[in-house]
Amino acid sequence: MKIHLVTPAPLAFNNGNKITAVRWNAIFRKLGHRVTLGRSFDGRPCDLLVALHARRSYESIARFHECHPDRPLIVALTGTDLYRDIRVDRRAQRSLEIATRIVALQRMALAELPPYLHGKTRIIYQSARPMRSRVPPWTSERFKVCVVGHLRKEKDPLRAALAARRLPPDSRVVIAHVGRALDGSLQRRARSESANNPRYRWLGELPHWKTRRLLAQSHVTVISSLMEGSSNVLSEALAASVPVVAARIPGLIGTLGSDYPGFFPPGDTSALAGVLRRLESERKFYLRLRRACARAARLVRPARELRAWKSLLNELT
């Protein structure tokens, strides 16, 4: 089968959508399909369209449906789709209506979809290649915290830096933050914070392999997002056995579970500081978080994602 995969993200831009699209491209090829990958559907012949992002890929979705109304069409939902666009944007809503199947990346997504769409929705968790655990000993001189997120408001990217300011003088916490500046105001704030907060360093954008290596060498990672459809960073942390401190939002609860001990209320600087302090000072709490992440890691195994896509594509052929 010939599949055309559409992602609105520039393929030169290292963000979550691009990482997802590149991984799916490899999965489809491994399953024996021919794949083309691009930012839009240009009318070229294909048997199936897979479109990432209901609103931003709408023109490609509508064009494919008009050209090939009898061929299968899969729409995969991002965080801005689920938690903003499908509520208010008619194009995003129309994408879901004409889709043959909808793919969501974690189980809490179903709560955002009208019940009549549940029957054609499939949950496929994002996987990540396992990495050998390089997490430093808990007793290390520095308690290394990694933040991976571009500087845009949906990521609440400076929350960990602000939390670090509230830690006591004897705290061992140091924060390394990887991410491209997509907002001028946040860029200025990150530079200022990096210059004036001795516990925080903004590193800018790094190659994906360097980011994964930094993540694997950290005691914990903080995901402070206000909105996520799921999170590649979460999958990569779980695959590297790095515990996660996460904002309690549906897109992260859907993978970690509602009883996960490492949540903090989104946007709550004091609560995040409290979790970080507990992790660096209470070994039992740190180990509890590691065990919870080890349980969640089964959801992000590459073989599981491969099987899920194989099953879905078999449904459509």
PDB file of C-alpha atoms in Angstrom:
ATOM      1  CA  MET A   1       0.000   0.000   0.000  1.00  0.00           C
ATOM      2  CA  LYS A   2       1.186   3.498  -0.780  1.00  0.00           C
ATOM      3  CA  ILE A   3       0.812   5.875   2.162  1.00  0.00           C
ATOM      4  CA  HIS A   4       1.199   9.629   2.117  1.00  0.00           C
ATOM      5  CA  LEU A   5       2.050  11.030   5.542  1.00  0.00           C
ATOM      6  CA  VAL A   6       1.370  14.722   6.166  1.00  0.00           C
ATOM      7  CA  THR A   7       2.847  16.754   9.002  1.00  0.00           C
ATOM      8  CA  PRO A   8       2.532  20.554   9.131  1.00  0.00           C
ATOM      9  CA  ALA A   9       5.887  20.872  10.900  1.00  0.00           C
ATOM     10  CA  PRO A  10       8.914  21.810   8.752  1.00  0.00           C
ATOM     11  CA  LEU A  11      11.030  18.689   8.501  1.00  0.00           C
ATOM     12  CA  ALA A  12      14.134  20.752   9.289  1.00  0.00           C
ATOM     13  CA  PHE A  13      12.556  21.839  12.590  1.00  0.00           C
ATOM     14  CA  ASN A  14      13.204  19.453  15.466  1.00  0.00           C
ATOM     15  CA  ASN A  15       9.892  19.367  17.334  1.00  0.00           C
ATOM     16  CA  GLY A  16       7.454  16.740  18.576  1.00  0.00           C
ATOM     17  CA  ASN A  17       5.387  16.579  15.391  1.00  0.00           C
ATOM     18  CA  LYS A  18       8.476  16.008  13.266  1.00  0.00           C
ATOM     19  CA  ILE A  19       9.784  13.294  15.617  1.00  0.00           C
ATOM     20  CA  THR A  20       6.395  11.575  15.488  1.00  0.00           C
ATOM     21  CA  ALA A  21       6.161  11.781  11.690  1.00  0.00           C
ATOM     22  CA  VAL A  22       9.672  10.411  11.165  1.00  0.00           C
ATOM     23  CA  ARG A  23       8.982   7.507  13.534  1.00  0.00           C
ATOM     24  CA  TRP A  24       5.675   6.666  11.838  1.00  0.00           C
ATOM     25  CA  ASN A  25       7.380   6.810   8.461  1.00  0.00           C
ATOM     26  CA  ALA A  26       9.834   4.163   9.672  1.00  0.00           C
ATOM     27  CA  ILE A  27       7.015   2.036  11.136  1.00  0.00           C
ATOM     28  CA  PHE A  28       5.002   2.066   7.899  1.00  0.00           C
ATOM     29  CA  ARG A  29       8.065   1.083   5.898  1.00  0.00           C
ATOM     30  CA  LYS A  30       8.864  -1.696   8.345  1.00  0.00           C
ATOM     31  CA  LEU A  31       5.334  -3.002   7.805  1.00  0.00           C
ATOM     32  CA  GLY A  32       6.062  -3.215   4.081  1.00  0.00           C
ATOM     33  CA  HIS A  33       4.312  -0.082   2.795  1.00  0.00           C
ATOM     34  CA  ARG A  34       5.628   2.587   0.447  1.00  0.00           C
ATOM     35  CA  VAL A  35       5.622   5.988   2.128  1.00  0.00           C
ATOM     36  CA  THR A  36       5.954   9.605   1.084  1.00  0.00           C
ATOM     37  CA  LEU A  37       6.346  12.266   3.737  1.00  0.00           C
ATOM     38  CA  GLY A  38       5.531  15.938   3.287  1.00  0.00           C
ATOM     39  CA  ARG A  39       3.890  19.041   4.692  1.00  0.00           C
ATOM     40  CA  SER A  40       0.834  18.758   2.449  1.00  0.00           C
ATOM     41  CA  PHE A  41      -1.075  16.476   0.081  1.00  0.00           C
ATOM     42  CA  ASP A  42      -0.347  17.595  -3.460  1.00  0.00           C
ATOM     43  CA  GLY A  43      -2.641  15.207  -5.312  1.00  0.00           C
ATOM     44  CA  ARG A  44      -0.103  12.508  -6.042  1.00  0.00           C
ATOM     45  CA  PRO A  45      -1.571   8.977  -6.178  1.00  0.00           C
ATOM     46  CA  CYS A  46      -1.709   7.114  -2.878  1.00  0.00           C
ATOM     47  CA  ASP A  47      -3.906   4.507  -1.235  1.00  0.00           C
ATOM     48  CA  LEU A  48      -4.092   6.102   2.217  1.00  0.00           C
ATOM     49  CA  LEU A  49      -3.509   9.515   3.760  1.00  0.00           C
ATOM     50  CA  VAL A  50      -2.266   9.861   7.340  1.00  0.00           C
ATOM     51  CA  ALA A  51      -2.515  13.469   8.485  1.00  0.00           C
ATOM     52  CA  LEU A  52      -0.997  14.722  11.718  1.00  0.00           C
ATOM     53  CA  HIS A  53      -2.980  17.681  13.133  1.00  0.00           C
ATOM     54  CA  ALA A  54      -6.693  18.087  12.404  1.00  0.00           C
ATOM     55  CA  ARG A  55      -6.662  21.878  11.986  1.00  0.00           C
ATOM     56  CA  ARG A  56      -3.277  22.636  10.485  1.00  0.00           C
ATOM     57  CA  SER A  57      -3.505  19.741   7.988  1.00  0.00           C
ATOM     58  CA  TYR A  58      -7.137  20.497   7.091  1.00  0.00           C
ATOM     59  CA  GLU A  59      -6.466  21.601   3.517  1.00  0.00           C
ATOM     60  CA  SER A  60      -4.637  18.341   2.773  1.00  0.00           C
ATOM     61  CA  ILE A  61      -7.381  16.324   4.491  1.00  0.00           C
ATOM     62  CA  ALA A  62     -10.151  18.055   2.518  1.00  0.00           C
ATOM     63  CA  ARG A  63      -8.263  17.794  -0.787  1.00  0.00           C
ATOM     64  CA  PHE A  64      -7.604  14.077  -0.343  1.00  0.00           C
ATOM     65  CA  HIS A  65     -11.236  13.428   0.609  1.00  0.00           C
ATOM     66  CA  GLU A  66     -12.425  15.326  -2.454  1.00  0.00           C
ATOM     67  CA  CYS A  67     -10.047  13.500  -4.801  1.00  0.00           C
ATOM     68  CA  HIS A  68     -10.491  10.047  -3.231  1.00  0.00           C
ATOM     69  CA  PRO A  69     -13.733   9.871  -1.210  1.00  0.00           C
ATOM     70  CA  ASP A  70     -13.609   6.067  -1.204  1.00  0.00           C
ATOM     71  CA  ARG A  71     -10.049   5.758   0.145  1.00  0.00           C
ATOM     72  CA  PRO A  72      -9.120   5.564   3.840  1.00  0.00           C
ATOM     73  CA  LEU A  73      -8.063   8.694   5.681  1.00  0.00           C
ATOM     74  CA  ILE A  74      -6.467   8.747   9.150  1.00  0.00           C
ATOM     75  CA  VAL A  75      -6.349  11.950  11.204  1.00  0.00           C
ATOM     76  CA  ALA A  76      -3.969  11.972  14.178  1.00  0.00           C
ATOM     77  CA  LEU A  77      -4.689  14.434  16.970  1.00  0.00           C
ATOM     78  CA  THR A  78      -2.186  16.766  18.611  1.00  0.00           C
ATOM     79  CA  GLY A  79      -2.567  18.572  21.921  1.00  0.00           C
ATOM     80  CA  THR A  80      -3.761  21.824  20.377  1.00  0.00           C
ATOM     81  CA  ASP A  81      -6.321  19.804  18.400  1.00  0.00           C
ATOM     82  CA  LEU A  82      -7.703  18.036  21.445  1.00  0.00           C
ATOM     83  CA  TYR A  83      -7.630  20.766  24.017  1.00  0.00           C
ATOM     84  CA  ARG A  84      -8.389  23.819  21.869  1.00  0.00           C
ATOM     85  CA  ASP A  85      -9.091  23.528  18.148  1.00  0.00           C
ATOM     86  CA  ILE A  86     -11.757  20.820  17.958  1.00  0.00           C
ATOM     87  CA  ARG A  87     -13.819  22.823  20.458  1.00  0.00           C
ATOM     88  CA  VAL A  88     -13.932  26.015  18.403  1.00  0.00           C
ATOM     89  CA  ASP A  89     -12.509  25.528  14.899  1.00  0.00           C
ATOM     90  CA  ARG A  90     -14.847  24.276  12.202  1.00  0.00           C
ATOM     91  CA  ARG A  91     -11.981  23.006  10.022  1.00  0.00           C
ATOM     92  CA  ALA A  92     -10.656  20.810  12.820  1.00  0.00           C
ATOM     93  CA  GLN A  93     -14.177  19.532  13.485  1.00  0.00           C
ATOM     94  CA  ARG A  94     -14.690  18.788   9.792  1.00  0.00           C
ATOM     95  CA  SER A  95     -11.412  16.837   9.682  1.00  0.00           C
ATOM     96  CA  LEU A  96     -12.741  14.489  12.353  1.00  0.00           C
ATOM     97  CA  GLU A  97     -16.041  14.051  10.560  1.00  0.00           C
ATOM     98  CA  ILE A  98     -14.530  12.986   7.241  1.00  0.00           C
ATOM     99  CA  ALA A  99     -11.758  10.842   8.762  1.00  0.00           C
ATOM    100  CA  THR A 100     -12.081   7.087   8.327  1.00  0.00           C
ATOM    101  CA  ARG A 101     -10.140   6.626  11.558  1.00  0.00           C
ATOM    102  CA  ILE A 102      -8.929   9.016  14.261  1.00  0.00           C
ATOM    103  CA  VAL A 103      -5.695   8.331  16.121  1.00  0.00           C
ATOM    104  CA  ALA A 104      -5.182   9.710  19.618  1.00  0.00           C
ATOM    105  CA  LEU A 105      -1.974   9.245  21.547  1.00  0.00           C
ATOM    106  CA  GLN A 106      -3.278   8.519  25.052  1.00  0.00           C
ATOM    107  CA  ARG A 107      -6.481   7.198  26.594  1.00  0.00           C
ATOM    108  CA  MET A 108      -7.704  10.460  28.161  1.00  0.00           C
ATOM    109  CA  ALA A 109      -8.236  11.850  24.659  1.00  0.00           C
ATOM    110  CA  LEU A 110     -11.564  10.036  24.367  1.00  0.00           C
ATOM    111  CA  ALA A 111     -13.029  12.369  27.000  1.00  0.00           C
ATOM    112  CA  GLU A 112     -12.556  15.288  24.582  1.00  0.00           C
ATOM    113  CA  LEU A 113     -14.265  13.610  21.624  1.00  0.00           C
ATOM    114  CA  PRO A 114     -18.021  13.372  21.053  1.00  0.00           C
ATOM    115  CA  PRO A 115     -19.279   9.834  21.748  1.00  0.00           C
ATOM    116  CA  TYR A 116     -20.266   9.297  18.104  1.00  0.00           C
ATOM    117  CA  LEU A 117     -16.562   9.514  17.167  1.00  0.00           C
ATOM    118  CA  HIS A 118     -15.357   6.950  19.708  1.00  0.00           C
ATOM    119  CA  GLY A 119     -16.083   3.987  17.446  1.00  0.00           C
ATOM    120  CA  LYS A 120     -13.585   5.125  14.829  1.00  0.00           C
ATOM    121  CA  THR A 121     -10.933   6.340  17.277  1.00  0.00           C
ATOM    122  CA  ARG A 122      -7.869   4.250  18.087  1.00  0.00           C
ATOM    123  CA  ILE A 123      -5.373   4.921  20.894  1.00  0.00           C
ATOM    124  CA  ILE A 124      -1.750   4.455  19.826  1.00  0.00           C
ATOM    125  CA  TYR A 125       0.865   5.387  22.405  1.00  0.00           C
ATOM    126  CA  GLN A 126       4.036   7.038  21.155  1.00  0.00           C
ATOM    127  CA  SER A 127       7.064   4.821  21.563  1.00  0.00           C
ATOM    128  CA  ALA A 128      10.732   5.533  22.046  1.00  0.00           C
ATOM    129  CA  ARG A 129      13.825   3.427  21.546  1.00  0.00           C
ATOM    130  CA  PRO A 130      15.097   2.040  24.850  1.00  0.00           C
ATOM    131  CA  MET A 131      18.282   3.627  26.151  1.00  0.00           C
ATOM    132  CA  ARG A 132      20.662   2.161  28.685  1.00  0.00           C
ATOM    133  CA  SER A 133      19.978   3.867  31.995  1.00  0.00           C
ATOM    134  CA  ARG A 134      22.601   6.513  32.759  1.00  0.00           C
ATOM    135  CA  VAL A 135      20.747   8.112  35.654  1.00  0.00           C
ATOM    136  CA  PRO A 136      23.355   9.294  38.196  1.00  0.00           C
ATOM    137  CA  PRO A 137      23.335   7.929  41.735  1.00  0.00           C
ATOM    138  CA  TRP A 138      20.736   9.628  43.910  1.00  0.00           C
ATOM    139  CA  THR A 139      23.542  10.705  46.281  1.00  0.00           C
ATOM    140  CA  SER A 140      25.415  12.680  43.589  1.00  0.00           C
ATOM    141  CA  GLU A 141      26.694  16.131  44.469  1.00  0.00           C
ATOM    142  CA  ARG A 142      24.217  17.635  42.012  1.00  0.00           C
ATOM    143  CA  PHE A 143      20.618  16.591  41.506  1.00  0.00           C
ATOM    144  CA  LYS A 144      20.277  16.950  37.741  1.00  0.00           C
ATOM    145  CA  VAL A 145      16.924  18.062  36.337  1.00  0.00           C
ATOM    146  CA  CYS A 146      16.284  18.157  32.590  1.00  0.00           C
ATOM    147  CA  VAL A 147      13.610  20.239  30.871  1.00  0.00           C
ATOM    148  CA  VAL A 148      12.969  19.578  27.166  1.00  0.00           C
ATOM    149  CA  GLY A 149      10.532  21.990  25.570  1.00  0.00           C
ATOM    150  CA  HIS A 150      10.563  24.821  23.063  1.00  0.00           C
ATOM    151  CA  LEU A 151       9.932  28.303  24.378  1.00  0.00           C
ATOM    152  CA  ARG A 152       6.216  28.732  23.700  1.00  0.00           C
ATOM    153  CA  LYS A 153       3.413  29.437  26.100  1.00  0.00           C
ATOM    154  CA  GLU A 154       1.729  26.014  25.793  1.00  0.00           C
ATOM    155  CA  LYS A 155       4.864  24.437  27.304  1.00  0.00           C
ATOM    156  CA  ASP A 156       5.058  26.817  30.309  1.00  0.00           C
ATOM    157  CA  PRO A 157       8.801  26.390  29.752  1.00  0.00           C
ATOM    158  CA  LEU A 158      10.221  28.472  32.631  1.00  0.00           C
ATOM    159  CA  ARG A 159       8.164  26.896  35.414  1.00  0.00           C
ATOM    160  CA  ALA A 160      11.050  24.700  36.573  1.00  0.00           C
ATOM    161  CA  ALA A 161      13.444  27.659  36.622  1.00  0.00           C
ATOM    162  CA  LEU A 162      11.018  29.644  38.761  1.00  0.00           C
ATOM    163  CA  ALA A 163      10.553  26.658  41.067  1.00  0.00           C
ATOM    164  CA  ALA A 164      14.319  26.342  41.503  1.00  0.00           C
ATOM    165  CA  ARG A 165      14.414  29.867  42.909  1.00  0.00           C
ATOM    166  CA  ARG A 166      12.191  28.703  45.772  1.00  0.00           C
ATOM    167  CA  LEU A 167      14.480  25.891  46.862  1.00  0.00           C
ATOM    168  CA  PRO A 168      16.543  26.304  50.040  1.00  0.00           C
ATOM    169  CA  PRO A 169      20.244  27.206  49.868  1.00  0.00           C
ATOM    170  CA  ASP A 170      21.344  23.620  50.561  1.00  0.00           C
ATOM    171  CA  SER A 171      19.412  22.233  47.571  1.00  0.00           C
ATOM    172  CA  ARG A 172      21.427  20.178  45.080  1.00  0.00           C
ATOM    173  CA  VAL A 173      19.049  20.875  42.155  1.00  0.00           C
ATOM    174  CA  VAL A 174      20.486  22.149  38.863  1.00  0.00           C
ATOM    175  CA  ILE A 175      18.349  22.484  35.739  1.00  0.00           C
ATOM    176  CA  ALA A 176      19.393  22.122  32.097  1.00  0.00           C
ATOM    177  CA  HIS A 177      16.755  23.291  29.608  1.00  0.00           C
ATOM    178  CA  VAL A 178      16.801  22.313  25.927  1.00  0.00           C
ATOM    179  CA  GLY A 179      14.498  24.028  23.457  1.00  0.00           C
ATOM    180  CA  ARG A 180      14.296  26.486  20.602  1.00  0.00           C
ATOM    181  CA  ALA A 181      12.956  29.999  21.229  1.00  0.00           C
ATOM    182  CA  LEU A 182       9.621  30.392  19.437  1.00  0.00           C
ATOM    183  CA  ASP A 183       8.492  33.406  21.450  1.00  0.00           C
ATOM    184  CA  GLY A 184      10.591  36.575  21.737  1.00  0.00           C
ATOM    185  CA  SER A 185       9.374  37.453  25.206  1.00  0.00           C
ATOM    186  CA  LEU A 186      10.082  33.962  26.543  1.00  0.00           C
ATOM    187  CA  GLN A 187      13.486  34.029  24.886  1.00  0.00           C
ATOM    188  CA  ARG A 188      14.420  37.207  26.739  1.00  0.00           C
ATOM    189  CA  ARG A 189      13.152  35.754  30.004  1.00  0.00           C
ATOM    190  CA  ALA A 190      15.100  32.508  29.476  1.00  0.00           C
ATOM    191  CA  ARG A 191      18.311  34.435  28.799  1.00  0.00           C
ATOM    192  CA  SER A 192      17.794  36.563  31.890  1.00  0.00           C
ATOM    193  CA  GLU A 193      16.971  33.542  34.024  1.00  0.00           C
ATOM    194  CA  SER A 194      20.006  31.667  32.741  1.00  0.00           C
ATOM    195  CA  ALA A 195      22.234  34.646  33.577  1.00  0.00           C
ATOM    196  CA  ASN A 196      20.791  35.340  37.019  1.00  0.00           C
ATOM    197  CA  ASN A 197      19.573  31.979  38.358  1.00  0.00           C
ATOM    198  CA  PRO A 198      22.578  29.831  39.331  1.00  0.00           C
ATOM    199  CA  ARG A 199      20.422  26.689  39.292  1.00  0.00           C
ATOM    200  CA  TYR A 200      19.220  27.102  35.687  1.00  0.00           C
ATOM    201  CA  ARG A 201      20.850  26.951  32.247  1.00  0.00           C
ATOM    202  CA  TRP A 202      19.009  27.420  28.968  1.00  0.00           C
ATOM    203  CA  LEU A 203      20.947  25.534  26.269  1.00  0.00           C
ATOM    204  CA  GLY A 204      18.814  26.436  23.260  1.00  0.00           C
ATOM    205  CA  GLU A 205      18.064  23.810  20.627  1.00  0.00           C
ATOM    206  CA  LEU A 206      20.253  20.702  20.448  1.00  0.00           C
ATOM    207  CA  PRO A 207      20.287  17.780  17.994  1.00  0.00           C
ATOM    208  CA  HIS A 208      17.832  15.091  18.993  1.00  0.00           C
ATOM    209  CA  TRP A 209      20.555  12.586  19.884  1.00  0.00           C
ATOM    210  CA  LYS A 210      22.252  15.089  22.196  1.00  0.00           C
ATOM    211  CA  THR A 211      18.948  15.899  23.851  1.00  0.00           C
ATOM    212  CA  ARG A 212      18.278  12.212  24.492  1.00  0.00           C
ATOM    213  CA  ARG A 213      21.770  11.775  25.934  1.00  0.00           C
ATOM    214  CA  LEU A 214      21.281  14.736  28.276  1.00  0.00           C
ATOM    215  CA  LEU A 215      17.906  13.352  29.312  1.00  0.00           C
ATOM    216  CA  ALA A 216      19.380   9.921  30.047  1.00  0.00           C
ATOM    217  CA  GLN A 217      22.038  11.501  32.271  1.00  0.00           C
ATOM    218  CA  SER A 218      19.508  13.326  34.470  1.00  0.00           C
ATOM    219  CA  HIS A 219      17.959  12.314  37.763  1.00  0.00           C
ATOM    220  CA  VAL A 220      14.517  13.511  36.649  1.00  0.00           C
ATOM    221  CA  THR A 221      12.849  15.439  33.862  1.00  0.00           C
ATOM    222  CA  VAL A 222      10.138  18.066  34.335  1.00  0.00           C
ATOM    223  CA  ILE A 223       7.249  18.339  31.852  1.00  0.00           C
ATOM    224  CA  SER A 224       5.410  21.504  32.826  1.00  0.00           C
ATOM    225  CA  SER A 225       3.164  21.814  29.763  1.00  0.00           C
ATOM    226  CA  LEU A 226      -0.271  23.374  29.998  1.00  0.00           C
ATOM    227  CA  MET A 227      -1.426  21.430  26.918  1.00  0.00           C
ATOM    228  CA  GLU A 228      -0.225  18.125  25.441  1.00  0.00           C
ATOM    229  CA  GLY A 229      -1.830  15.549  23.169  1.00  0.00           C
ATOM    230  CA  SER A 230       0.852  13.240  24.476  1.00  0.00           C
ATOM    231  CA  SER A 231       4.588  13.827  24.771  1.00  0.00           C
ATOM    232  CA  ASN A 232       7.602  12.418  22.966  1.00  0.00           C
ATOM    233  CA  VAL A 233       9.738  13.655  25.855  1.00  0.00           C
ATOM    234  CA  LEU A 234       7.630  11.585  28.246  1.00  0.00           C
ATOM    235  CA  SER A 235       8.086   8.472  26.090  1.00  0.00           C
ATOM    236  CA  GLU A 236      11.830   9.047  25.810  1.00  0.00           C
ATOM    237  CA  ALA A 237      12.201   9.583  29.548  1.00  0.00           C
ATOM    238  CA  LEU A 238      10.308   6.381  30.314  1.00  0.00           C
ATOM    239  CA  ALA A 239      12.395   4.477  27.759  1.00  0.00           C
ATOM    240  CA  ALA A 240      15.581   5.752  29.423  1.00  0.00           C
ATOM    241  CA  SER A 241      14.356   4.943  32.968  1.00  0.00           C
ATOM    242  CA  VAL A 242      14.376   8.638  33.918  1.00  0.00           C
ATOM    243  CA  PRO A 243      11.657   9.560  36.443  1.00  0.00           C
ATOM    244  CA  VAL A 244       9.210  12.254  35.380  1.00  0.00           C
ATOM    245  CA  VAL A 245       7.736  15.214  37.256  1.00  0.00           C
ATOM    246  CA  ALA A 246       4.656  16.216  35.270  1.00  0.00           C
ATOM    247  CA  ALA A 247       1.915  18.806  35.253  1.00  0.00           C
ATOM    248  CA  ARG A 248      -1.406  17.145  36.035  1.00  0.00           C
ATOM    249  CA  ILE A 249      -3.019  17.604  32.613  1.00  0.00           C
ATOM    250  CA  PRO A 250      -5.077  15.042  30.659  1.00  0.00           C
ATOM    251  CA  GLY A 251      -2.431  14.529  27.961  1.00  0.00           C
ATOM    252  CA  LEU A 252       0.055  13.292  30.582  1.00  0.00           C
ATOM    253  CA  ILE A 253      -2.428  11.557  32.898  1.00  0.00           C
ATOM    254  CA  GLY A 254      -3.446   9.463  29.880  1.00  0.00           C
ATOM    255  CA  THR A 255      -0.041   7.750  29.896  1.00  0.00           C
ATOM    256  CA  LEU A 256       1.088   7.988  33.518  1.00  0.00           C
ATOM    257  CA  GLY A 257      -2.266   7.236  35.158  1.00  0.00           C
ATOM    258  CA  SER A 258      -4.331   9.338  37.542  1.00  0.00           C
ATOM    259  CA  ASP A 259      -2.606   7.960  40.663  1.00  0.00           C
ATOM    260  CA  TYR A 260       0.928   8.784  39.486  1.00  0.00           C
ATOM    261  CA  PRO A 261       2.863  10.281  42.445  1.00  0.00           C
ATOM    262  CA  GLY A 262       4.933  12.784  40.467  1.00  0.00           C
ATOM    263  CA  PHE A 263       2.220  15.214  39.375  1.00  0.00           C
ATOM    264  CA  PHE A 264       1.933  18.878  40.335  1.00  0.00           C
ATOM    265  CA  PRO A 265      -0.893  21.318  39.499  1.00  0.00           C
ATOM    266  CA  PRO A 266      -0.141  23.043  36.168  1.00  0.00           C
ATOM    267  CA  GLY A 267       1.388  26.472  36.636  1.00  0.00           C
ATOM    268  CA  ASP A 268       1.926  25.980  40.376  1.00  0.00           C
ATOM    269  CA  THR A 269       5.511  27.043  41.077  1.00  0.00           C
ATOM    270  CA  SER A 270       5.424  26.285  44.800  1.00  0.00           C
ATOM    271  CA  ALA A 271       4.043  22.784  44.252  1.00  0.00           C
ATOM    272  CA  LEU A 272       6.715  21.987  41.687  1.00  0.00           C
ATOM    273  CA  ALA A 273       9.422  23.257  44.033  1.00  0.00           C
ATOM    274  CA  GLY A 274       7.989  21.002  46.737  1.00  0.00           C
ATOM    275  CA  VAL A 275       8.119  17.919  44.502  1.00  0.00           C
ATOM    276  CA  LEU A 276      11.718  18.642  43.476  1.00  0.00           C
ATOM    277  CA  ARG A 277      12.728  19.138  47.100  1.00  0.00           C
ATOM    278  CA  ARG A 278      11.159  15.824  48.105  1.00  0.00           C
ATOM    279  CA  LEU A 279      12.888  14.010  45.261  1.00  0.00           C
ATOM    280  CA  GLU A 280      16.353  15.258  46.154  1.00  0.00           C
ATOM    281  CA  SER A 281      15.927  14.745  49.911  1.00  0.00           C
ATOM    282  CA  GLU A 282      13.693  11.659  50.249  1.00  0.00           C
ATOM    283  CA  ARG A 283      15.212   8.580  48.665  1.00  0.00           C
ATOM    284  CA  LYS A 284      12.049   6.525  49.233  1.00  0.00           C
ATOM    285  CA  PHE A 285       9.969   9.048  47.301  1.00  0.00           C
ATOM    286  CA  TYR A 286      12.501   9.104  44.470  1.00  0.00           C
ATOM    287  CA  LEU A 287      12.466   5.302  44.229  1.00  0.00           C
ATOM    288  CA  ARG A 288       8.660   5.299  44.326  1.00  0.00           C
ATOM    289  CA  LEU A 289       8.645   7.607  41.311  1.00  0.00           C
ATOM    290  CA  ARG A 290      11.109   5.375  39.481  1.00  0.00           C
ATOM    291  CA  ARG A 291       8.930   2.320  40.063  1.00  0.00           C
ATOM    292  CA  ALA A 292       5.831   4.128  38.802  1.00  0.00           C
ATOM    293  CA  CYS A 293       7.685   5.165  35.651  1.00  0.00           C
ATOM    294  CA  ALA A 294       8.912   1.607  35.122  1.00  0.00           C
ATOM    295  CA  ARG A 295       5.277   0.433  35.135  1.00  0.00           C
ATOM    296  CA  ALA A 296       4.269   3.091  32.610  1.00  0.00           C
ATOM    297  CA  ALA A 297       7.248   2.285  30.364  1.00  0.00           C
ATOM    298  CA  ARG A 298       5.494  -0.786  28.933  1.00  0.00           C
ATOM    299  CA  LEU A 299       3.135   1.564  27.062  1.00  0.00           C
ATOM    300  CA  VAL A 300       5.962   3.170  25.079  1.00  0.00           C
ATOM    301  CA  ARG A 301       7.714   0.063  23.809  1.00  0.00           C
ATOM    302  CA  PRO A 302       8.350   0.237  20.041  1.00  0.00           C
ATOM    303  CA  ALA A 303       6.921  -3.258  19.485  1.00  0.00           C
ATOM    304  CA  ARG A 304       3.621  -2.149  21.022  1.00  0.00           C
ATOM    305  CA  GLU A 305       3.323   0.861  18.703  1.00  0.00           C
ATOM    306  CA  LEU A 306       4.265  -1.289  15.710  1.00  0.00           C
ATOM    307  CA  ARG A 307       1.518  -3.806  16.544  1.00  0.00           C
ATOM    308  CA  ALA A 308      -1.047  -1.045  17.027  1.00  0.00           C
ATOM    309  CA  TRP A 309      -0.330   0.487  13.626  1.00  0.00           C
ATOM    310  CA  LYS A 310      -0.314  -2.933  11.968  1.00  0.00           C
ATOM    311  CA  SER A 311      -3.739  -3.662  13.418  1.00  0.00           C
ATOM    312  CA  LEU A 312      -5.150  -0.306  12.328  1.00  0.00           C
ATOM    313  CA  LEU A 313      -3.804  -0.543   8.786  1.00  0.00           C
ATOM    314  CA  ASN A 314      -5.167  -4.080   8.504  1.00  0.00           C
ATOM    315  CA  GLU A 315      -8.602  -2.727   9.457  1.00  0.00           C
ATOM    316  CA  LEU A 316      -8.483  -0.369   6.514  1.00  0.00           C
ATOM    317  CA  THR A 317      -7.219  -2.809   3.896  1.00  0.00           C
TER     318      THR A 317
END
